Tab-separated table of C-alpha atoms in Angstrom:
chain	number	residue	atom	x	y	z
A	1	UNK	CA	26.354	-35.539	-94.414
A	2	UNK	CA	27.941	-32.124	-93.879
A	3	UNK	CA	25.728	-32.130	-90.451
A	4	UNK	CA	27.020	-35.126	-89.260
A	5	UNK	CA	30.795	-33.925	-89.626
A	6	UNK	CA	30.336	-31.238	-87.056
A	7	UNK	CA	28.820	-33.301	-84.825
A	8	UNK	CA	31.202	-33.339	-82.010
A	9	UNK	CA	32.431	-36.901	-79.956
A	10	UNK	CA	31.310	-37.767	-76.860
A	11	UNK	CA	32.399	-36.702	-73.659
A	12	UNK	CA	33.488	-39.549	-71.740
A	13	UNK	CA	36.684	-37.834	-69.303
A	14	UNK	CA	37.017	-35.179	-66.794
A	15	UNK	CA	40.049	-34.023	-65.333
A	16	UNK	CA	39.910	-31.035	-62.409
A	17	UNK	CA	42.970	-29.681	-61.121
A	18	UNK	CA	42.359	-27.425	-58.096
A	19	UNK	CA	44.751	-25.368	-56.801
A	20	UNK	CA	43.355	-23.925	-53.034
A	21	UNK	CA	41.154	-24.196	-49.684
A	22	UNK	CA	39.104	-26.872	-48.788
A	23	UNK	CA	36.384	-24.737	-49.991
A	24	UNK	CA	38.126	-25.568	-53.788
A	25	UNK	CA	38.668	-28.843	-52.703
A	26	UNK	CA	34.402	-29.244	-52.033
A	27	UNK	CA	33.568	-27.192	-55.351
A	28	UNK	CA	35.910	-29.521	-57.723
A	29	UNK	CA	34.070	-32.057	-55.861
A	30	UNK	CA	30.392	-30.802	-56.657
A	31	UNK	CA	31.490	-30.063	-60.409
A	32	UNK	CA	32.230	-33.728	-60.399
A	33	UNK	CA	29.175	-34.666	-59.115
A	34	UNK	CA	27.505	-32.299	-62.053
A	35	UNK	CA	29.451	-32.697	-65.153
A	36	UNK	CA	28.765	-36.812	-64.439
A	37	UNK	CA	25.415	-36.218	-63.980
A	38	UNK	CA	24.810	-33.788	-66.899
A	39	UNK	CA	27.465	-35.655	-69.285
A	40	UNK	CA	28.433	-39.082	-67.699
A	41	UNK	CA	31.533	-38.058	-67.214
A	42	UNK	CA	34.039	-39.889	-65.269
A	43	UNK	CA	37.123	-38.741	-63.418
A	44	UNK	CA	40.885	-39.592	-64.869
A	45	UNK	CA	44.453	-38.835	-63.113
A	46	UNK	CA	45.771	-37.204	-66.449
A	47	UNK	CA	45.068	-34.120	-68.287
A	48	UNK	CA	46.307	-35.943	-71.512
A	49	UNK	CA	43.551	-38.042	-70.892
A	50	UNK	CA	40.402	-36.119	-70.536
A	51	UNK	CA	37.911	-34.831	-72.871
A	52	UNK	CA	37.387	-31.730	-70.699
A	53	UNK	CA	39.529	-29.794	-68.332
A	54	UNK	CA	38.354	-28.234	-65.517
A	55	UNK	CA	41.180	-25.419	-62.944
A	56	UNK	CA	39.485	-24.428	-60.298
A	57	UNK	CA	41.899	-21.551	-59.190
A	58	UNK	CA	43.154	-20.048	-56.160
A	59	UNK	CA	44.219	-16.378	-56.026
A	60	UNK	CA	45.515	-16.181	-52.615
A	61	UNK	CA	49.067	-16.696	-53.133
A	62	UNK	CA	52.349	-14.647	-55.056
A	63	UNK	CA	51.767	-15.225	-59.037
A	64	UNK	CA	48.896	-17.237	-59.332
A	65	UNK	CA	48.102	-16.019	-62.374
A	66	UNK	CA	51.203	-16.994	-63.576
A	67	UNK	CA	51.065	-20.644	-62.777
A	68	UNK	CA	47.563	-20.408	-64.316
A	69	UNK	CA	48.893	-19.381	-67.522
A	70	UNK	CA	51.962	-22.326	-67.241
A	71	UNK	CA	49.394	-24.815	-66.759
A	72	UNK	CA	47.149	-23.854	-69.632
A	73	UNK	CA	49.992	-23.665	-71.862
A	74	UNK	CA	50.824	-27.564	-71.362
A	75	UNK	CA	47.064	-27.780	-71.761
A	76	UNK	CA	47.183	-25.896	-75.026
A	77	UNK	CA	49.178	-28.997	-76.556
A	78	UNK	CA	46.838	-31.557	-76.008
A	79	UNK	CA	44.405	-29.590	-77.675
A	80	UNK	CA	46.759	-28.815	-80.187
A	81	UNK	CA	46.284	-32.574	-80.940
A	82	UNK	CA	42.391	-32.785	-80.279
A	83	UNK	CA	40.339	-29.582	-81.037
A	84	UNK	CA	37.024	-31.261	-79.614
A	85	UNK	CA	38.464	-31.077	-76.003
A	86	UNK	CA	37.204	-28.268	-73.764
A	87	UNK	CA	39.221	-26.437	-71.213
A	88	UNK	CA	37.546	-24.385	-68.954
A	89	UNK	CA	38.992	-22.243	-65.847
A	90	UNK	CA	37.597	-21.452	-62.853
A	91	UNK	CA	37.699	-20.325	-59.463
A	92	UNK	CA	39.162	-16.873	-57.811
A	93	UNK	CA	41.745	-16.629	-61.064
A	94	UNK	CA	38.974	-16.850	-63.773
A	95	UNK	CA	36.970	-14.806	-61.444
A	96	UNK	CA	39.503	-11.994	-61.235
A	97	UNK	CA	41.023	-12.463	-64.610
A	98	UNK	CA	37.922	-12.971	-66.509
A	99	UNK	CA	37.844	-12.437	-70.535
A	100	UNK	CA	41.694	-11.588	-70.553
A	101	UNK	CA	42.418	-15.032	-69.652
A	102	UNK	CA	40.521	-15.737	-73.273
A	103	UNK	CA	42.253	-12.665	-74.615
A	104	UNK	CA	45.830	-14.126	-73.483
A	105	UNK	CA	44.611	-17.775	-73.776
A	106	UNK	CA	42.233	-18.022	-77.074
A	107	UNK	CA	42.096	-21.877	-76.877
A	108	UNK	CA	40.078	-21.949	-73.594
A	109	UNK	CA	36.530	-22.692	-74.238
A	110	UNK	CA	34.980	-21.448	-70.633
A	111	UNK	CA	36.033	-18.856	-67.816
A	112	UNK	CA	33.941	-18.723	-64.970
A	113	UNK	CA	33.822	-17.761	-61.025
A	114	UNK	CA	33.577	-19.284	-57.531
A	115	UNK	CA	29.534	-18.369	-58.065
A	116	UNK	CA	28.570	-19.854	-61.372
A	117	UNK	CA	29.960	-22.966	-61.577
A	118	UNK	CA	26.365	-24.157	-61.343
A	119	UNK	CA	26.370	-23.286	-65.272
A	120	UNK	CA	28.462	-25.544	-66.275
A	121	UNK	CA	26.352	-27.888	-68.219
A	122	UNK	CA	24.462	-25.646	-70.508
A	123	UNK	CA	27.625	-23.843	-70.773
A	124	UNK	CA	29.268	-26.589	-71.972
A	125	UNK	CA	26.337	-27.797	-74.262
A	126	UNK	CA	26.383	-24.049	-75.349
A	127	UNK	CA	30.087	-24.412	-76.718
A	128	UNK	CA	29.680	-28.011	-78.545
A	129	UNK	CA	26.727	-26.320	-80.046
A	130	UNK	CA	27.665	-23.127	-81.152
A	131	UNK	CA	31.353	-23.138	-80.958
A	132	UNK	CA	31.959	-19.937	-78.753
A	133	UNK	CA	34.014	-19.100	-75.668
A	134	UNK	CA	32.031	-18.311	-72.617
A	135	UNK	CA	32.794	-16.310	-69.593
A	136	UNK	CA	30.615	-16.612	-66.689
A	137	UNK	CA	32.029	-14.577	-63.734
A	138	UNK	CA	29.083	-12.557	-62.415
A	139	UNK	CA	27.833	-13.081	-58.682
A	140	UNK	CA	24.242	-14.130	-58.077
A	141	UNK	CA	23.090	-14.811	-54.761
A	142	UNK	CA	24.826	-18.002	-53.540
A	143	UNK	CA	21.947	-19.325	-56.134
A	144	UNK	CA	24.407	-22.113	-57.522
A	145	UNK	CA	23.409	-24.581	-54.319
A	146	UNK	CA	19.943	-24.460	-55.831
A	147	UNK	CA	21.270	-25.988	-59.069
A	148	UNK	CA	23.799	-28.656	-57.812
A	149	UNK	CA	22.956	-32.312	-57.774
A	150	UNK	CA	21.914	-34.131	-54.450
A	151	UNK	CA	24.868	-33.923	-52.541
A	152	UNK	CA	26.857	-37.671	-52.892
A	153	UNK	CA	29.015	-39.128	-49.969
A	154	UNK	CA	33.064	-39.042	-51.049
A	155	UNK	CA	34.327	-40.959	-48.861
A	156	UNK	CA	34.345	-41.203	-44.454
A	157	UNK	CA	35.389	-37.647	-44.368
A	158	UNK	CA	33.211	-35.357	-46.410
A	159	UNK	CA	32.826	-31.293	-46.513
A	160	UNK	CA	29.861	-28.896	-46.685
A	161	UNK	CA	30.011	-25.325	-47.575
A	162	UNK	CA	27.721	-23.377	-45.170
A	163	UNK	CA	28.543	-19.666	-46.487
A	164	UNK	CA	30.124	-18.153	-49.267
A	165	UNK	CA	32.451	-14.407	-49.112
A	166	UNK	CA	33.601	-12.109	-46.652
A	167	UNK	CA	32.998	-8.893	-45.485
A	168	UNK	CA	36.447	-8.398	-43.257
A	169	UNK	CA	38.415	-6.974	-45.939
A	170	UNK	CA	41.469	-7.217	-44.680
A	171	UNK	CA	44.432	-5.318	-46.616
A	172	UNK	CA	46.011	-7.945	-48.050
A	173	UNK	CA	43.415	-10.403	-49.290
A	174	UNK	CA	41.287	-10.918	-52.693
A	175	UNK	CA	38.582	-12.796	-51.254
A	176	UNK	CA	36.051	-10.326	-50.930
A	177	UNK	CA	36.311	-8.998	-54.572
A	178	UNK	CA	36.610	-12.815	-55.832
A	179	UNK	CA	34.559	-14.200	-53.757
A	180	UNK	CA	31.987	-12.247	-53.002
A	181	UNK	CA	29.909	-10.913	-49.818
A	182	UNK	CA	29.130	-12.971	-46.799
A	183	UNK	CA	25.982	-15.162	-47.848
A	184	UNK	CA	24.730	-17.683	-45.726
A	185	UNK	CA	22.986	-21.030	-47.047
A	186	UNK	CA	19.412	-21.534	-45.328
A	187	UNK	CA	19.544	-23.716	-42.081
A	188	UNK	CA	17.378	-26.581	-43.541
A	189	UNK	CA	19.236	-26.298	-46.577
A	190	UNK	CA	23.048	-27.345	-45.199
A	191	UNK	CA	21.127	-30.212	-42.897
A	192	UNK	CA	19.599	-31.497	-45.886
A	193	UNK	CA	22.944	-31.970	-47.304
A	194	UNK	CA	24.699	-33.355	-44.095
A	195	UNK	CA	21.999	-35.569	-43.959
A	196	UNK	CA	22.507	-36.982	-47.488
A	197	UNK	CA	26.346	-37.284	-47.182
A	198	UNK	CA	25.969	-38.908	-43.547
A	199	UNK	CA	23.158	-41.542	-45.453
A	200	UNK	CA	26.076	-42.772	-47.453
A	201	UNK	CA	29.503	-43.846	-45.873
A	202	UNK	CA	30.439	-40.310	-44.159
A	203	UNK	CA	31.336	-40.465	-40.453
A	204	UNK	CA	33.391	-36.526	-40.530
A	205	UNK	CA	31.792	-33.744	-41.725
A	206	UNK	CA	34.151	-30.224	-42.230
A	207	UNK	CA	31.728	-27.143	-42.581
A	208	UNK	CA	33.266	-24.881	-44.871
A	209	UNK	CA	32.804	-20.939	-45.301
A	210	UNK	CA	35.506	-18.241	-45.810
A	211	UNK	CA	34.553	-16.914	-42.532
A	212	UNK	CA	33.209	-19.567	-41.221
A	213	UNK	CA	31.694	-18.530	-37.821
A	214	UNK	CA	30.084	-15.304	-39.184
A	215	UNK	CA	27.469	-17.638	-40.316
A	216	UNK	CA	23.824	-15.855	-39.864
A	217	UNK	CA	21.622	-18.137	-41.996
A	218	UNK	CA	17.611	-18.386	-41.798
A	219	UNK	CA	16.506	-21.325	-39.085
A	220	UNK	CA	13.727	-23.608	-39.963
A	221	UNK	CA	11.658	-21.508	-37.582
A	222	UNK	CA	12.290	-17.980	-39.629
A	223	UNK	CA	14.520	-16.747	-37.533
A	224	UNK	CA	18.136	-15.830	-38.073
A	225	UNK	CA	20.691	-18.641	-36.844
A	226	UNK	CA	24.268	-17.962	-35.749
A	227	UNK	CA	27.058	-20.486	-36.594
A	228	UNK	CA	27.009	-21.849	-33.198
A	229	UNK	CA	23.265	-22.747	-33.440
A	230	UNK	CA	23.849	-24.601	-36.437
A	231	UNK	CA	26.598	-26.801	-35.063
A	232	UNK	CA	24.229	-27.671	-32.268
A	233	UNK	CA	21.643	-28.399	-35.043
A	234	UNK	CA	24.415	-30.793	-37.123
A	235	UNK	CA	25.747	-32.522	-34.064
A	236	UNK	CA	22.151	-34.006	-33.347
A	237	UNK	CA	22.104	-35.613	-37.125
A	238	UNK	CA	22.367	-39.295	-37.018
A	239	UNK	CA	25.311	-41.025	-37.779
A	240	UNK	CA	27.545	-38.334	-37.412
A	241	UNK	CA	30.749	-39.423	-35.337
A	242	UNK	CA	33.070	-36.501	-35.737
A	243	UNK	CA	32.155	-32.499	-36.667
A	244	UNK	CA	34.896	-29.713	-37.445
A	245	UNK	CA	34.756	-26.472	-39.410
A	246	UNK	CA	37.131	-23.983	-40.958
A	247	UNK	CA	38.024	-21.413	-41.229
A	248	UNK	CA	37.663	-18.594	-38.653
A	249	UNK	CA	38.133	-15.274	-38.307
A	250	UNK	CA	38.919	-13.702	-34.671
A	251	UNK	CA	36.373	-11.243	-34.683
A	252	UNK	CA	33.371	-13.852	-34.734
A	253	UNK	CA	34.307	-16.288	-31.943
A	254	UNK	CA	31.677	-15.957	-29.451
A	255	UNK	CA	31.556	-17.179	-25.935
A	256	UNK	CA	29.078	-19.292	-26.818
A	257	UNK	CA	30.616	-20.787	-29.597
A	258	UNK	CA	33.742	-21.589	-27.005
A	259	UNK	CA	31.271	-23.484	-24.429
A	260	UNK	CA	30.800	-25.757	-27.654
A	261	UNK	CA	34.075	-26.932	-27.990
A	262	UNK	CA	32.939	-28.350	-24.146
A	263	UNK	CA	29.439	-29.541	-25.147
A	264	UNK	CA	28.897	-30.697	-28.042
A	265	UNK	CA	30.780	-34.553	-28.465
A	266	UNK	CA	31.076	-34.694	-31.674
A	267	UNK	CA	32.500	-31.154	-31.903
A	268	UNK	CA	36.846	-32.429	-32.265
A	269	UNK	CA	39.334	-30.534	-30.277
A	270	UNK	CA	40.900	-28.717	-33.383
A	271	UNK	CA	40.981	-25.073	-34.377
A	272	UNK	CA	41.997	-23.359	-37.034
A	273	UNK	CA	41.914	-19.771	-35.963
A	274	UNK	CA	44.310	-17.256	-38.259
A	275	UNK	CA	46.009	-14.418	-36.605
A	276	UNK	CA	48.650	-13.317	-39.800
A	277	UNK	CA	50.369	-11.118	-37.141
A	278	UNK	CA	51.645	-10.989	-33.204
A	279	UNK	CA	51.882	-7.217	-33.845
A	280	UNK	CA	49.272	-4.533	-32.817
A	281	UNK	CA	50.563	-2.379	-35.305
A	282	UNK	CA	50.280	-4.679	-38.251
A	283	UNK	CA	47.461	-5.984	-37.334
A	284	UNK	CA	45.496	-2.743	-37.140
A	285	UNK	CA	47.279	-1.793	-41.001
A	286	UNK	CA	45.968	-5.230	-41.553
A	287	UNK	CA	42.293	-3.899	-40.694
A	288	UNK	CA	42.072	-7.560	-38.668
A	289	UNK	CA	39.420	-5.592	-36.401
A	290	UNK	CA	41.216	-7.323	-33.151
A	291	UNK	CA	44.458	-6.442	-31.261
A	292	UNK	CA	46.891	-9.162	-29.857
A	293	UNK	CA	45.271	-9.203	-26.057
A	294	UNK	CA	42.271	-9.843	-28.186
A	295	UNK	CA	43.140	-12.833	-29.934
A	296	UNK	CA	44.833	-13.911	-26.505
A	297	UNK	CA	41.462	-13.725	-24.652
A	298	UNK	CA	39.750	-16.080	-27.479
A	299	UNK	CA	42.453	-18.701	-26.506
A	300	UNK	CA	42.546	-18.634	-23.034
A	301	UNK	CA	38.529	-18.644	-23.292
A	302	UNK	CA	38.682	-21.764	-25.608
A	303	UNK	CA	40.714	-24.031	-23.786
A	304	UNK	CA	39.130	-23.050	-20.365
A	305	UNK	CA	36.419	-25.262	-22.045
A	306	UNK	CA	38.434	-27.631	-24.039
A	307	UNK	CA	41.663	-28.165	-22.162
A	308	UNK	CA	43.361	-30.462	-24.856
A	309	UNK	CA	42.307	-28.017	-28.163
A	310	UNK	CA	44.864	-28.505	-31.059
A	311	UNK	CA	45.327	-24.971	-32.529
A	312	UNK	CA	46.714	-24.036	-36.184
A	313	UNK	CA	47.170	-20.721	-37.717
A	314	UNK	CA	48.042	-18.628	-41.226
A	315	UNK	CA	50.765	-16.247	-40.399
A	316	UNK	CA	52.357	-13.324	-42.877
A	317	UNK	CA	55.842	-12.274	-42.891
A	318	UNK	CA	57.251	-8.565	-44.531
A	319	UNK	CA	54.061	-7.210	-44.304
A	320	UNK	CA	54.809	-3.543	-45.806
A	321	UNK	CA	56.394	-1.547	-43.028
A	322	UNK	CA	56.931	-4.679	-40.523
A	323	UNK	CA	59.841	-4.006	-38.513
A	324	UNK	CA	61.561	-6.218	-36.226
A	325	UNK	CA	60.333	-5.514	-33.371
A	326	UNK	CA	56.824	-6.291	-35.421
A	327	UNK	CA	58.218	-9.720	-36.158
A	328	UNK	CA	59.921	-10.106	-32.769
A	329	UNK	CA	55.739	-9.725	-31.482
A	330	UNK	CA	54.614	-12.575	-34.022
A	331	UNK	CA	57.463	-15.043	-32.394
A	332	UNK	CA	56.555	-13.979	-28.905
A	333	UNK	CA	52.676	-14.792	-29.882
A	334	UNK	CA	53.418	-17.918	-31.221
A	335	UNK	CA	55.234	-19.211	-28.476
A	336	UNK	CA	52.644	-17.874	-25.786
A	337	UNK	CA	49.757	-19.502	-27.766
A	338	UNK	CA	51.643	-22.635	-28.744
A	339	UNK	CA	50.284	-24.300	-32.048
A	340	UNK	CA	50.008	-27.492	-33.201
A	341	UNK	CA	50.748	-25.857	-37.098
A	342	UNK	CA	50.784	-22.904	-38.780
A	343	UNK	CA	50.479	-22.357	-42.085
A	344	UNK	CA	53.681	-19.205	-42.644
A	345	UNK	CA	53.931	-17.475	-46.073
A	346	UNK	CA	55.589	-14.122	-46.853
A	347	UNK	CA	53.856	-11.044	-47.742
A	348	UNK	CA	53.416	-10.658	-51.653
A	349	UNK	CA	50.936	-7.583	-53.268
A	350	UNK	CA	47.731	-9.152	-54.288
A	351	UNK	CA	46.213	-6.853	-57.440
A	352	UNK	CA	43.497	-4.911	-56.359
A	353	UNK	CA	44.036	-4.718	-52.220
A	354	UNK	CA	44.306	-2.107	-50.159
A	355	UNK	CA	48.309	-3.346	-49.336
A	356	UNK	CA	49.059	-3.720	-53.353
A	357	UNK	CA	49.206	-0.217	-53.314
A	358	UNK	CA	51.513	0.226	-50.751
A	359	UNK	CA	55.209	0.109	-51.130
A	360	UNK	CA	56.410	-3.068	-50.989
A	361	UNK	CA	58.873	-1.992	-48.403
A	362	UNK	CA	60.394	-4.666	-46.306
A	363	UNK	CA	63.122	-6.145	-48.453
A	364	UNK	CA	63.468	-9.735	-49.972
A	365	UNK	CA	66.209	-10.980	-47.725
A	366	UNK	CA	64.804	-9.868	-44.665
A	367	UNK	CA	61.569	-11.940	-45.216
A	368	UNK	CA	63.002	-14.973	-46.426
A	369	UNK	CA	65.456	-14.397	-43.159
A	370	UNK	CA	61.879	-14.066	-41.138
A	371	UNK	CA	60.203	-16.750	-42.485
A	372	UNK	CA	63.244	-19.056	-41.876
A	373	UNK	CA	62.898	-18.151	-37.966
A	374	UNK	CA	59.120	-18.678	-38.151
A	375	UNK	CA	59.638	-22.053	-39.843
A	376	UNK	CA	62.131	-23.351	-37.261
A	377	UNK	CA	59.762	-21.919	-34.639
A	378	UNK	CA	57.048	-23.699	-35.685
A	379	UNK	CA	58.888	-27.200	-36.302
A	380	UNK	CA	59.883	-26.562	-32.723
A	381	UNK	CA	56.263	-26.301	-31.516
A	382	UNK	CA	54.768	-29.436	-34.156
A	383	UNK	CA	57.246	-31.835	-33.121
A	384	UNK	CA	56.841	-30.370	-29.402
A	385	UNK	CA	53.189	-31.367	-30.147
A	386	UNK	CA	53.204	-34.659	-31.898
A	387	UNK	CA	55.728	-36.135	-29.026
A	388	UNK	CA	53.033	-35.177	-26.310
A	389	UNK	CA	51.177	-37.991	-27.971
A	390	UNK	CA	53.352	-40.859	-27.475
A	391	UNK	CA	52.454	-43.338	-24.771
A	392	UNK	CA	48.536	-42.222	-25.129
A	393	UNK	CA	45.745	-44.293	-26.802
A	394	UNK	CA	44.288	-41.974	-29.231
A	395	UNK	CA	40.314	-42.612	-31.191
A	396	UNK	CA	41.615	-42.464	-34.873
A	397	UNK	CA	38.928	-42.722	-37.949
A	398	UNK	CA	40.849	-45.105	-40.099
A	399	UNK	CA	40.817	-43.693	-43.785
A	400	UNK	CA	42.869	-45.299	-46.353
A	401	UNK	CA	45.674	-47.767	-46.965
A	402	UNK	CA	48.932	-46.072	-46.030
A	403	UNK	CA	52.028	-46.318	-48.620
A	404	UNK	CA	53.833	-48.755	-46.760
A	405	UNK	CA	52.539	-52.616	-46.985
A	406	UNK	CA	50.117	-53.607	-44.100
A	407	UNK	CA	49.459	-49.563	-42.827
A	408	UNK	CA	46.454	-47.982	-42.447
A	409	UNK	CA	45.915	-44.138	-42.072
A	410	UNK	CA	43.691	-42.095	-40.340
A	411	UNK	CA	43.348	-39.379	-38.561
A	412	UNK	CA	42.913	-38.451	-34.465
A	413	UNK	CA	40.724	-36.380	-33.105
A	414	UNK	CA	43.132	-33.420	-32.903
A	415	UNK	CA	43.895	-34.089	-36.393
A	416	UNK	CA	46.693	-35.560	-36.268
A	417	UNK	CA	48.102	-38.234	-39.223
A	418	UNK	CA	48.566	-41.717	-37.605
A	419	UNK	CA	50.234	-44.598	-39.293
A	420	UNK	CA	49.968	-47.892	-37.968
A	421	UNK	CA	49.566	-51.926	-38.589
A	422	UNK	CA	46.455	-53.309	-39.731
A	423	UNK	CA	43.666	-54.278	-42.150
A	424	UNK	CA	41.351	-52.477	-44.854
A	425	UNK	CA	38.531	-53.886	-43.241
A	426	UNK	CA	39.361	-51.055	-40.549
A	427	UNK	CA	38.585	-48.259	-43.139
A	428	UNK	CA	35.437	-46.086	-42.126
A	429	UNK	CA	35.735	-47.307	-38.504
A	430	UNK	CA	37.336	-45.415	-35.034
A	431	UNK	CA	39.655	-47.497	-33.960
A	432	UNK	CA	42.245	-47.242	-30.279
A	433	UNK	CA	45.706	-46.374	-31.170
A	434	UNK	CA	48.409	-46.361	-28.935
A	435	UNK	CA	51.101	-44.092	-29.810
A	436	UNK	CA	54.200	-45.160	-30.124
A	437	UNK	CA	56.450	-42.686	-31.867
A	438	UNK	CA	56.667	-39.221	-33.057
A	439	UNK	CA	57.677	-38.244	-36.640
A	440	UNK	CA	58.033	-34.530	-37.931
A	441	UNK	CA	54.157	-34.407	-39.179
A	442	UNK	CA	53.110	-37.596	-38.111
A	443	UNK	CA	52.628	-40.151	-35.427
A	444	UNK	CA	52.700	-44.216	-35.330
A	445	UNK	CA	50.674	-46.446	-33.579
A	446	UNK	CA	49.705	-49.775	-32.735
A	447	UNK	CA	46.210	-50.491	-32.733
A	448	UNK	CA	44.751	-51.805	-29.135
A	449	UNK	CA	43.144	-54.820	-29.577
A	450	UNK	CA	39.601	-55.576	-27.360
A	451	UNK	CA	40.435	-57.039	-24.465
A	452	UNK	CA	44.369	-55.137	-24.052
């Protein structure tokens, strides 16, 4: 009788919050896949209403810890309310914060890393069993793709993560010490999974790494393939309409992987290529490993093959010992390049980098004053961008409903939003658009019917 007290209820509910990259984004979506094959489970909208909780963490940005901790306590009093539920946290966080998360947090049940999220079923069955608390933050050998389910189509869009780490180590960055080294998923391995995803309803497929083009992965013929290679190898998989990848890191754009933005079709015309600084100086305290002129030559080299290439960027303001003449180089680089986007953050001290140890010299006002300019900047060049579209008929891969009654959403080539009239039968195909008018991130259209 006693025996069948402790038996704990079923799990029926799963609730992820992810916090992050795209490359968060795919592994809350392979956890998913796992816990409902393992458990059943099936995905709610609440917390309040799941039997386990799952944060898969991001470390990148300025107190992430923090907002961690603010979370779990709201989490703390729903299971205030029902001891049986399991919390777990994940990601770069539980990575770098591993058992002191338990020692500051005693009610959650699992910590575990970017690498081992593979374990989550027997660690789960471990804690209903024995009622522990489990940390799991070690790094194997990119071993978890070996234990994940057969990879399950998400939608039109899906995303496949070719690599895992980095060996750039910039200054300012946790990735390499949450993440890992670079390791590179076998050849046959990643085409296997595109395959899979593309025999369901995908038509996009984003392939994913932390330094994405610095993929060296073994070919089906035993030899070492580079990242370019292996686009060439995914573009010839049937049914694939539309190929991107993300994100890059200067130092690893080839030549040849430029003459592919030219050759391969299904290749779209959008980059995401971070720079983080227009200045020389920063840049080398930055260790990027590539100057200004550099990152200039990659540009010019890219669009000499792809003329119409959308660009985006990551860019870091108040970078210790950024002066303004350091800043005044990041404006001047943004407007020579010209972006589509950028994604602009000021400099905070990540624990553990290089740059956390250096004063934190460039004061408060003067970034916020910085990023400001590089905000209104980049508004200039997005909405400089989105109104070059109007009066052209764009390809757009029609997604989902849009909020307002009678809109659909999708995206262009370029990757551009577009909102315009028309029917959910349109979802999952690529449909004309003609542009009409430009918004501040998006663009509306009217769809061109056969025959126009």
């Amino acid at each position: 009788m006693s025996k069948q007290a402790n038996t704990p209820k079923s799990l029926d509910t799963l609730f992820i919050k992810t916090y992050g990259c795209q490359m968060n984004e795919y592994d809350s979506t392979r956890m998913a896949d796992m816990m409902k094959e393992a458990y059943g489970l099936r995905l709610v909208a609440a917390p309040a209403d799941a039997d386990v909780i799952l944060m898969n963490t991001c470390s990148i940005r300025e107190k992430s810890e923090e907002k961690v901790y603010s979370e779990l306590g709201r989490y703390k009093k729903l299971k205030d309310k029902r001891p049986d539920m399991i919390i777990g946290v994940g990601g770069c966080v539980g990575q770098q914060e591993g058992e002191r998360i338990q020692q500051r947090a005693p009610y959650v049940d699992i910590v575990f890393g970017p690498q081992t999220y593979h374990r989550l079923p027997e660690m789960v069955k471990e804690i209903r069993r024995d009622r522990v608390c489990l940390t799991e933050v070690d790094m194997p050998e990119i071993e978890k793709f070996d234990h994940l389910p057969k990879a399950k189509s998400h939608g039109f869009v899906d995303c496949v993560t070719i690599m895992e780490g980095c060996d750039k180590f910039c200054t300012f960055c946790v990735v390499p010490y949450t993440r890992g080294p670079e390791l590179s998923r076998p050849v046959a391995d990643i085409l296997e999974e595109c395959t899979q995803l593309l025999a369901g309803d995908a038509l996009e497929i984003s392939l994913l790494g932390q330094n994405v083009n610095a993929y060296r992965g073994i070919g089906p013929d035993g030899d070492e393939w580079d990242f370019t290679m292996l686009l060439y190898a995914v573009a010839e998989l049937e049914g694939l309409k539309r190929l991107r990848f993300s994100t890059s890191h200067p130092m690893e754009m080839t030549s040849e992987l430029c003459v592919a933005f030219g050759e391969i079709p299904q290749l779209m015309p959008y980059l995401h290529l971070p720079v983080q600084s227009g200045s020389d100086q920063i840049l080398k305290a930055m260790h990027r490993g590539h100057d200004r002129e550099h990152y200039f030559r990659i540009i010019d080299e890219l669009r000499q093959h792809c003329p119409d290439l959308a660009l985006s960027s990551d860019f870091i303001v108040g970078y210790p010992g950024e002066t303004d003449a350091d800043f005044e180089a990041t404006l001047d680089l943004i407007r020579r390049v010209g972006y589509d986007t950028a994604y602009c953050f000021k400099y905070s001290p990540r624990p553990g980098t290089p740059a956390g140890k250096s004063a934190d010299d460039v004061p408060t006002e003067v970034k916020d004053a910085r990023l400001q300019q590089l905000f209104t900047l980049m508004r200039e060049q997005t909405r400089s961008a989105m109104e070059s579209s109007v009066g052209k008929t764009v390809d757009v891969l029609v997604e989902k409903n849009s909020r307002d009654e009678g809109d659909m959403q999708g995206r262009t080539s370029d990757f551009k939003i577009v909102h315009f009239k028309g029917n959910p039968r349109q979802i999952g195909q690529i449909m004309p658009v003609r542009i009409t008018e430009a918004y501040g991130q998006s663009l509306r259209g009217e769809l061109v019917l056969t025959g126009e």
